[in-house]
XYZ file of C-alpha atoms in Angstrom:
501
model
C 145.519 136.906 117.364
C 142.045 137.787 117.714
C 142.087 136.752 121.619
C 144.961 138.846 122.346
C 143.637 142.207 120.532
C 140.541 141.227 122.862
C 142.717 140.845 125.780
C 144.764 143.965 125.095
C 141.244 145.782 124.061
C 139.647 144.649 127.577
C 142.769 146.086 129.787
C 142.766 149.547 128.292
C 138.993 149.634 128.857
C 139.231 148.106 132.029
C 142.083 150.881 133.220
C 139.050 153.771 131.963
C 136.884 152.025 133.910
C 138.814 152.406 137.183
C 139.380 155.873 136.241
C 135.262 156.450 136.007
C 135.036 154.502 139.357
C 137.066 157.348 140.635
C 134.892 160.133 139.283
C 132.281 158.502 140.544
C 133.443 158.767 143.790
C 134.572 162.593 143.688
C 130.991 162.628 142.439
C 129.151 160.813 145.769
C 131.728 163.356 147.594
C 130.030 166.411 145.636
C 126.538 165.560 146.000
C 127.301 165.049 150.328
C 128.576 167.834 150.713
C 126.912 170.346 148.520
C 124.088 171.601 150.995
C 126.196 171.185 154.064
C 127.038 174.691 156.157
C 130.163 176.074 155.709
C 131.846 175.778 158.847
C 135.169 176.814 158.493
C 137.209 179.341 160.630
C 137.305 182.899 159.045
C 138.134 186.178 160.027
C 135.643 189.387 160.598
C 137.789 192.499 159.554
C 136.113 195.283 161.334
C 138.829 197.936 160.172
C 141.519 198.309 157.920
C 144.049 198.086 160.736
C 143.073 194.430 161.151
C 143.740 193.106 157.552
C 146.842 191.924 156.514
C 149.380 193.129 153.526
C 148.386 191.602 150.400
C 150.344 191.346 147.458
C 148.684 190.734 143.556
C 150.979 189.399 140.479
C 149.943 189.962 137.392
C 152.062 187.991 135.314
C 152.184 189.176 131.404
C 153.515 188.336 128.325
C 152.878 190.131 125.017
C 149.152 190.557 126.258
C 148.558 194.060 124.463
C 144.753 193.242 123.578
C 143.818 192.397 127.332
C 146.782 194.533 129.610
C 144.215 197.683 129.704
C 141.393 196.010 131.001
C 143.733 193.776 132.702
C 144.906 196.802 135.038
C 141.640 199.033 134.813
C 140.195 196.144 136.445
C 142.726 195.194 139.204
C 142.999 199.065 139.941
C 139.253 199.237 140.680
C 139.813 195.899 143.493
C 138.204 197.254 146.824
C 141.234 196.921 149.865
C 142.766 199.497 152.159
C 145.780 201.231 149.678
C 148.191 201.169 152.590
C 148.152 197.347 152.660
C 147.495 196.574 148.815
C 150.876 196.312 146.267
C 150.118 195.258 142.783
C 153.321 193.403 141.021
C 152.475 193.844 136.977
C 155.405 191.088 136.154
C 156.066 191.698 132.417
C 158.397 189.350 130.143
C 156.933 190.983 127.444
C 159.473 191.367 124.223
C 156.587 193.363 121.943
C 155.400 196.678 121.687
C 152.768 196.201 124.574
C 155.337 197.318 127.349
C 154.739 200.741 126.365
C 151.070 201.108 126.858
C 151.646 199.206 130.041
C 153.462 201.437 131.209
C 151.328 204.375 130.557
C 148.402 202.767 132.302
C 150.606 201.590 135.596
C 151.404 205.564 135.669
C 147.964 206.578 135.418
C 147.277 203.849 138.168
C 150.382 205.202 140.567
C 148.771 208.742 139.975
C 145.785 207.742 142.195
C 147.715 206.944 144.737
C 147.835 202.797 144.538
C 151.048 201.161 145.054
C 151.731 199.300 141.253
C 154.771 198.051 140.572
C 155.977 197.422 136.512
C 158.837 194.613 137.198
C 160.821 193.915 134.324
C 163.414 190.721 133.613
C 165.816 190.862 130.859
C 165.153 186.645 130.045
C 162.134 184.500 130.303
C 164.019 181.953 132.548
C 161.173 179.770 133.954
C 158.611 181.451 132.087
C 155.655 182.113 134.739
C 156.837 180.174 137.577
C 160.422 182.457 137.155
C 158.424 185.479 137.151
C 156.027 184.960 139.983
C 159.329 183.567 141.883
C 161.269 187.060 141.534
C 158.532 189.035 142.315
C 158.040 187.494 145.131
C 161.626 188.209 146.134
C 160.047 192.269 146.622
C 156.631 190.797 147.430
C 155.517 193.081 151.048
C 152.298 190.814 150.916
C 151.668 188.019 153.628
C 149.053 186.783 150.863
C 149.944 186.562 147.608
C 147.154 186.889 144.686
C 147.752 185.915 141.307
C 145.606 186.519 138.116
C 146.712 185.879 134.419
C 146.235 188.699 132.324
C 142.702 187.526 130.639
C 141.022 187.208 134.333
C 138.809 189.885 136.152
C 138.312 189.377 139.598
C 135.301 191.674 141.370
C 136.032 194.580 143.607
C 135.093 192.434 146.562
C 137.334 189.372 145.573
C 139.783 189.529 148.532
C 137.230 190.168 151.093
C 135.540 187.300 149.661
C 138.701 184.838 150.074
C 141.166 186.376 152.609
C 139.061 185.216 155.610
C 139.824 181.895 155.061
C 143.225 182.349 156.106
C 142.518 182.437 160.164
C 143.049 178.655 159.693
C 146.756 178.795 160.116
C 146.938 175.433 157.740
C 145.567 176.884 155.307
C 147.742 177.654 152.227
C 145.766 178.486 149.458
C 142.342 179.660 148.431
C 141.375 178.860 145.105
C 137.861 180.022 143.201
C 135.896 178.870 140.502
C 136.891 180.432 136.857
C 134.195 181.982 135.017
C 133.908 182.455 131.612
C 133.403 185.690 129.720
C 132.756 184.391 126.097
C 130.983 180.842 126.976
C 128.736 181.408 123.888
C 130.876 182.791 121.637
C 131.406 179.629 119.404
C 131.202 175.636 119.881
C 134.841 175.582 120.129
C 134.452 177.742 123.724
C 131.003 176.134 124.574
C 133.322 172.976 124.810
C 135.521 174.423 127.041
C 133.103 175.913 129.441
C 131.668 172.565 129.477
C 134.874 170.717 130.279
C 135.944 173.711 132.786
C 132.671 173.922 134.475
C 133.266 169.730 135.608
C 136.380 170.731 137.038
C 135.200 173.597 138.981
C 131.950 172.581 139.762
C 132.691 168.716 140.668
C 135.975 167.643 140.626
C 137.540 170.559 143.018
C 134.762 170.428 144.762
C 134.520 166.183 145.074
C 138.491 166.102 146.358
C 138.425 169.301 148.274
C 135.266 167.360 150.465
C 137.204 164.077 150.459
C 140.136 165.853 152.028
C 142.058 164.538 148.775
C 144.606 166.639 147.006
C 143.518 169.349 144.544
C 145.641 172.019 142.880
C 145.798 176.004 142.797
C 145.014 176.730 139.165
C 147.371 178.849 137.932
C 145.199 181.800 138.599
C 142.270 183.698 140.551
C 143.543 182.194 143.844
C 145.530 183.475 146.752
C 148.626 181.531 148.246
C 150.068 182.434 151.877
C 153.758 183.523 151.359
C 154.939 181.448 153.455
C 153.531 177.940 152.284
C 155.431 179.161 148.594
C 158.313 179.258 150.735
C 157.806 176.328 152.809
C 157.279 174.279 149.911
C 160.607 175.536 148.064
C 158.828 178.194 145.993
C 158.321 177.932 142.097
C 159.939 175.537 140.037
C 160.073 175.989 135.948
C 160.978 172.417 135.214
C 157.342 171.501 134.534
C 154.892 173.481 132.309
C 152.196 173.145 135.146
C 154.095 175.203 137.637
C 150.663 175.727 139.322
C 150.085 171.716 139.749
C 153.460 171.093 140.886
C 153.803 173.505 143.736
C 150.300 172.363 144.995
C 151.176 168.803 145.264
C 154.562 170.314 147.246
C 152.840 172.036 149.486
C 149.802 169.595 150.495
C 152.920 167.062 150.867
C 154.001 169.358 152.916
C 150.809 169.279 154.793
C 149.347 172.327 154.174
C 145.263 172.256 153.085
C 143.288 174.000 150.742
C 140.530 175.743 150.303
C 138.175 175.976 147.580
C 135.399 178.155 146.922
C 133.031 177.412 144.266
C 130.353 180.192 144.689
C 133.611 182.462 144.575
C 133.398 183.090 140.422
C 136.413 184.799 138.251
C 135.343 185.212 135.063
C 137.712 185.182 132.512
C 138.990 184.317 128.656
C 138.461 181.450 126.334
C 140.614 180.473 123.677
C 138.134 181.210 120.597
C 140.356 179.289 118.170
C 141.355 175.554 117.757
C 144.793 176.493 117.233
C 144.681 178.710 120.664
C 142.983 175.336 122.487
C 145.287 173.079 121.009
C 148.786 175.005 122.702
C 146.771 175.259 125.814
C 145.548 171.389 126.329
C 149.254 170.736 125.206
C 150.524 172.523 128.174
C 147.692 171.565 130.464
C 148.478 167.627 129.480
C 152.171 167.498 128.934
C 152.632 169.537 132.530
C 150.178 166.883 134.338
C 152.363 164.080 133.028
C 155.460 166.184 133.843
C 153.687 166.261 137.425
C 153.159 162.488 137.670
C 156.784 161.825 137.147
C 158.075 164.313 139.217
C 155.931 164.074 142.382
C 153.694 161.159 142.544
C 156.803 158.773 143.844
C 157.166 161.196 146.943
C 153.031 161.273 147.367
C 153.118 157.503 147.089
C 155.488 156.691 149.730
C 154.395 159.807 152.639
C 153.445 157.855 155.355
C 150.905 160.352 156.348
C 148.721 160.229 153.326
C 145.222 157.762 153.012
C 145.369 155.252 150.593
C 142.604 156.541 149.305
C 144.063 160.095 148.488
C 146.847 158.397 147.072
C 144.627 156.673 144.811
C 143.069 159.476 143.997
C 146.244 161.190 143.329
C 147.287 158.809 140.598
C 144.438 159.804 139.002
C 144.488 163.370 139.003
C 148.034 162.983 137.916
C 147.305 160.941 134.753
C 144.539 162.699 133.847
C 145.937 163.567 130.629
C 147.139 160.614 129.849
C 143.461 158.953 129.542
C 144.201 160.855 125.894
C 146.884 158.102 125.283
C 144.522 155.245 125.901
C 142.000 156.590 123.771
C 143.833 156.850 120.931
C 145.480 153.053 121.581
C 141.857 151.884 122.044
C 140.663 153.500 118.652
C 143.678 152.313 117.043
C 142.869 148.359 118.473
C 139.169 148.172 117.607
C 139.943 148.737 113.843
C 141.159 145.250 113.736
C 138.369 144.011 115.724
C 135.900 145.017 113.115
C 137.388 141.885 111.326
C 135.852 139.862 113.749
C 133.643 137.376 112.543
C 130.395 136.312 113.847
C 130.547 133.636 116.941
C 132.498 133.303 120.160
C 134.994 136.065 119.654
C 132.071 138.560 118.629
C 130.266 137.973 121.255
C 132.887 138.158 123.904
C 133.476 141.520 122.001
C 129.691 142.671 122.162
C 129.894 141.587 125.920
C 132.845 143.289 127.153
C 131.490 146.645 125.597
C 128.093 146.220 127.357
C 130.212 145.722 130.963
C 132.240 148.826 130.409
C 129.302 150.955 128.815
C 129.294 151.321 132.999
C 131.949 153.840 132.434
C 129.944 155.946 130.073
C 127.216 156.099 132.299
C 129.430 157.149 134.776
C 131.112 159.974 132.812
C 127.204 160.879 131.801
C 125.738 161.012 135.006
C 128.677 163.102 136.401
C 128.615 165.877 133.594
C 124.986 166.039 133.705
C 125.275 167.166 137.089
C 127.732 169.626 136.794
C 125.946 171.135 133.472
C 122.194 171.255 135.351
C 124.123 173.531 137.798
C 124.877 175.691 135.634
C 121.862 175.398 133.019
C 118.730 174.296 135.082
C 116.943 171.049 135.150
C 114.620 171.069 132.050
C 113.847 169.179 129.353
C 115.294 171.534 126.715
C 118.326 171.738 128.910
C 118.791 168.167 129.214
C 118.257 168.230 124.795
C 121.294 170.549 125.002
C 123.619 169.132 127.703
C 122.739 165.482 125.425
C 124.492 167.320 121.920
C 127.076 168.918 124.121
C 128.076 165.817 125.715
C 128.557 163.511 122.594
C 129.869 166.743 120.368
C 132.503 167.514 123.334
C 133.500 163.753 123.763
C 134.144 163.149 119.739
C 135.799 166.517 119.571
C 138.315 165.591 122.693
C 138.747 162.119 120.314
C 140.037 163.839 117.627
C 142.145 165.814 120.088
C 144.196 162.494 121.531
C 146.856 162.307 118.794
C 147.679 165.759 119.439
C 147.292 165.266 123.430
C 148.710 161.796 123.824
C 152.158 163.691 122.139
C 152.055 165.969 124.951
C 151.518 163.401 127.368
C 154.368 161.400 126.139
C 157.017 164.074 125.484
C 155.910 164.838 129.130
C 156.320 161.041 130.729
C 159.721 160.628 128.941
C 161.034 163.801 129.726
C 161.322 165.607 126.816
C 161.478 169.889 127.574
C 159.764 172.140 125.731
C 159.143 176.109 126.053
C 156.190 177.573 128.045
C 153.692 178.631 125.229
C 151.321 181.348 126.028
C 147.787 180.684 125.173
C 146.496 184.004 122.503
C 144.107 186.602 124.226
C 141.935 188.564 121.874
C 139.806 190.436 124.079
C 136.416 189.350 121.881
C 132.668 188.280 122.751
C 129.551 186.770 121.478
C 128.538 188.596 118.311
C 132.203 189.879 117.499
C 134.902 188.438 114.921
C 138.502 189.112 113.859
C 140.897 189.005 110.965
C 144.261 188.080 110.429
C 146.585 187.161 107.592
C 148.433 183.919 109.144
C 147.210 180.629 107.995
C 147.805 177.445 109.848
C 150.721 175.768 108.926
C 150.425 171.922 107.408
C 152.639 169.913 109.336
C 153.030 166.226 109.724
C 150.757 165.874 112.737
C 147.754 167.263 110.577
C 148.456 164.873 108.097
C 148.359 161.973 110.600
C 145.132 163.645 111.783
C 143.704 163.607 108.117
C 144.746 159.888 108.013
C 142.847 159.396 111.596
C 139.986 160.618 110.129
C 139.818 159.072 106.676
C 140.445 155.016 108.459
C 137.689 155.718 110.956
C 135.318 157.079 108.294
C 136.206 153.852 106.382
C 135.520 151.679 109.493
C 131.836 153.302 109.967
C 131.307 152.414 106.238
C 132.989 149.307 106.740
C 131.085 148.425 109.957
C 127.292 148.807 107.705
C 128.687 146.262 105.269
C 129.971 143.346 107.220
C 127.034 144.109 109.420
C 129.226 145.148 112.330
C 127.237 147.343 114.321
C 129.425 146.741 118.167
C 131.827 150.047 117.787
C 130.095 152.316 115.474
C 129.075 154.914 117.424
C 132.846 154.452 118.932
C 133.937 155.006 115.195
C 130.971 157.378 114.070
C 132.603 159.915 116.793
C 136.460 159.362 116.101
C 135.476 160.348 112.204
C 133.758 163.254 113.329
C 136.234 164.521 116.223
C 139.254 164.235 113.536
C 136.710 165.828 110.848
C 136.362 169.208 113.361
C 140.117 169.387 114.085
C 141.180 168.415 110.316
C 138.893 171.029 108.877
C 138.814 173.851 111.346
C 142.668 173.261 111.159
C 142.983 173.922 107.857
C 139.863 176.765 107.336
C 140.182 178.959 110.306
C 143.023 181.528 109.983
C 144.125 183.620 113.186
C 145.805 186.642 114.090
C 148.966 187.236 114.143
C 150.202 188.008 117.786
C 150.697 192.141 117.411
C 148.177 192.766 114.571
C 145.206 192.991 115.869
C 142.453 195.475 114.464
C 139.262 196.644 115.362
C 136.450 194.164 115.869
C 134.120 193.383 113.583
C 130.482 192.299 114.015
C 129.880 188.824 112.431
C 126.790 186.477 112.142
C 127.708 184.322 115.305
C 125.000 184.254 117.755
């Protein structure tokens, strides 16, 4: 028994493993090319006369504390009126329609072409609304921004140029973030965000491998939507699964990383937890849906394929990591000899992955925070505080990931805006609800803090700090679960100031 939990333990690492070669790779791709020129054909507008229409979607949904600042923003975007329509596509089913409307008039009243489009269902959630406005769209180039994101005045003179390449079908920049420091929960996320953006887009994009449009703060050429069959709502990635269409298509894209949108964090667990359920059920909805027809195109690299497969099961890593935490509980019964020591050996060999996964973040966080030694101090927490968090986040994400691989549908959720910053807080009267999820999660948490105790008495040292940061990931999202309360989606109230710094 013991040599087949080994066996079993050694193939789930040895899949994670492959996984961190591939990072590795995206990150030899990121460090070649990240001093090289920009060479890439562009256009030089010289007048208005020579830039093309340009249509912006703003797709909303109940998004009353962001919608002003949402349109005061878009309204102020620097481009030629005569070729600029704004599409402010609004499922909304709250009171926020109103005040949208009053600012779109206020906006028509200077003389910009805004459009409020209405549907009477939700059919296809954001992929059906972005599909019928584009029915109306006058735009060659279509730019979309979810209602949280504020593109500068200069974005579309910053990304349009790209488009004299005739194969190219989207540009995509890097998301910002307006409320990095507003709490360790959105520290986190920066932190995971900022390795997307910063190496992983960057790593395929140079490798010639696919990457995806992001949902938002990009800009798509009409007709690649078209040419690759337009937007589908039978995935909750809608974003992922057109990009994959239209690179199979064999259209390229673009992405610009010194092109920054800033935009929202969640700033609540309960917030993060409907997003990363989207984000991982959609990729696994992705995988099953496209990754057979990206797999057998003759006219794709091996290598892209390969990575592929990994961007596609991305999410599921969560699945392994929870079957990996659940199969080294037994292990800790291990007694001293052979067995241990194959144990103690096959966690040395794949410590290689950790390295990896180190190495890799590091880089991506000294971009953004400077080589020193205090920011090394604080990219070391970070890392080991974000990595036990995300562990006590794979119950929770390995259900997404397997309601998405079996095909179970579920309902686009919209991820909560509240429109708050560093130094701010909020109130609300809902409470989280107790469900049996959490209490699996309580369970999670109470067996791994057993095993660390467990692991000091037989003298067990081989997966304690494995165990030490399971007990504390389930320990953040146990407690913060059931001690954080939120708002409710129309009552919000005035900021308060609050003791965060």
């Amino acid at each position: 028994m013991q040599t087949l939990l080994l066996i079993l333990f050694f193939s789930l690492l040895l899949v994670i493993f492959l996984y961190s070669l591939a990072q590795l790779n995206l990150l030899i791709n990121y460090l070649k090319q990240r001093n090289k020129p920009d060479t890439s054909q562009k256009w030089h507008f010289s007048e208005a006369s020579d830039m093309p229409h340009v249509t912006i979607q703003l797709p909303v949904y109940n998004e009353k504390p962001v919608v002003e600042r949402l349109l005061k923003n878009i309204a102020e975007i620097d481009y030629p009126k005569e070729k600029l329509e704004i599409q402010v596509l609004d499922d909304s089913t709250d009171d926020s329609t109103e005040l949208t409307k009053k600012l779109i008039a206020e906006i028509q009243s200077r003389g910009i072409d805004i459009q409020h489009l209405q549907r009477t269902n939700r059919k296809g959630f954001k992929a059906g609304a972005l599909k019928e406005g584009l029915k109306t769209a006058t735009g060659e180039f279509i730019a979309i921004f979810d209602s949280d994101f504020l593109p500068k005045k200069d974005w579309l003179y910053k990304t349009l140029p790209y488009f004299k390449d005739e194969k190219i079908g989207v540009v995509q920049t890097r998301w910002g973030h307006l409320n990095r420091n507003f709490s360790l929960l959105t520290k986190l996320q920066a932190f995971l965000l900022d390795f997307h953006f910063i190496l992983e887009q960057n790593g395929r994009n140079a490798g010639n491998h696919f990457i995806n449009f992001n949902g938002t703060a990009g800009i798509w050429r009409k007709s690649c939507i078209l040419d690759a069959g337009n937007w589908h709502g039978d995935t909750l990635t809608e974003d992922l699964d057109l990009s994959y269409r239209a690179q199979l298509k064999g259209w390229k894209f673009k992405y610009l990383e010194k092109v920054e949108t800033p935009a929202e964090l969640p700033i609540t667990l309960k917030a993060a937890r409907s997003q990363q359920f989207r984000w991982n059920k959609g990729a696994a909805e992705n995988f099953q849906k496209n990754y057979s027809k990206m797999l057998f195109s003759p006219g794709i690299s091996f290598r892209t394929k390969l990575h592929g497969f990994f961007h596609l099961l991305n999410s599921s890593m969560f699945f392994l990591v929870l079957l990996l935490a659940l199969l080294s509980l037994p292990l800790l019964a291990i007694e001293p000899g052979n067995h241990r020591e194959i144990l103690v050996g096959i966690l040395s060999f794949f410590s290689i992955s950790t390295l990896i996964f180190f190495f890799s973040y590091w880089t991506t966080f000294a971009k953004t925070h400077g080589r020193s030694m205090v920011s090394f101090l604080k990219f070391l927490i970070t890392f080991f505080t974000f990595f036990a968090i995300a562990m006590g986040l794979s119950l929770h994400n390995s259900i997404a990931v397997l309601e998405g691989h079996f095909g179970k549908r579920s309902a686009f959720v919209r991820t909560p805006k509240f429109n708050l910053t560093k130094g701010q807080s909020y109130r609300s009267s809902e409470k989280q609800e107790f469900s049996i999820q959490l209490l699996f999660e309580m369970l999670l948490m109470t067996v791994f803090g057993l095993a660390v105790f467990y692991a000091f008495k037989r003298e067990n040292y081989s997966l304690l700090l494995f165990h030490l940061m399971l007990f504390f990931g389930f320990a953040y999202v146990v407690f913060t679960s059931l001690n954080i309360r939120f708002w409710k989606p129309n009552s919000f109230s005035k900021p308060v100031r609050s003791g965060v710094k």
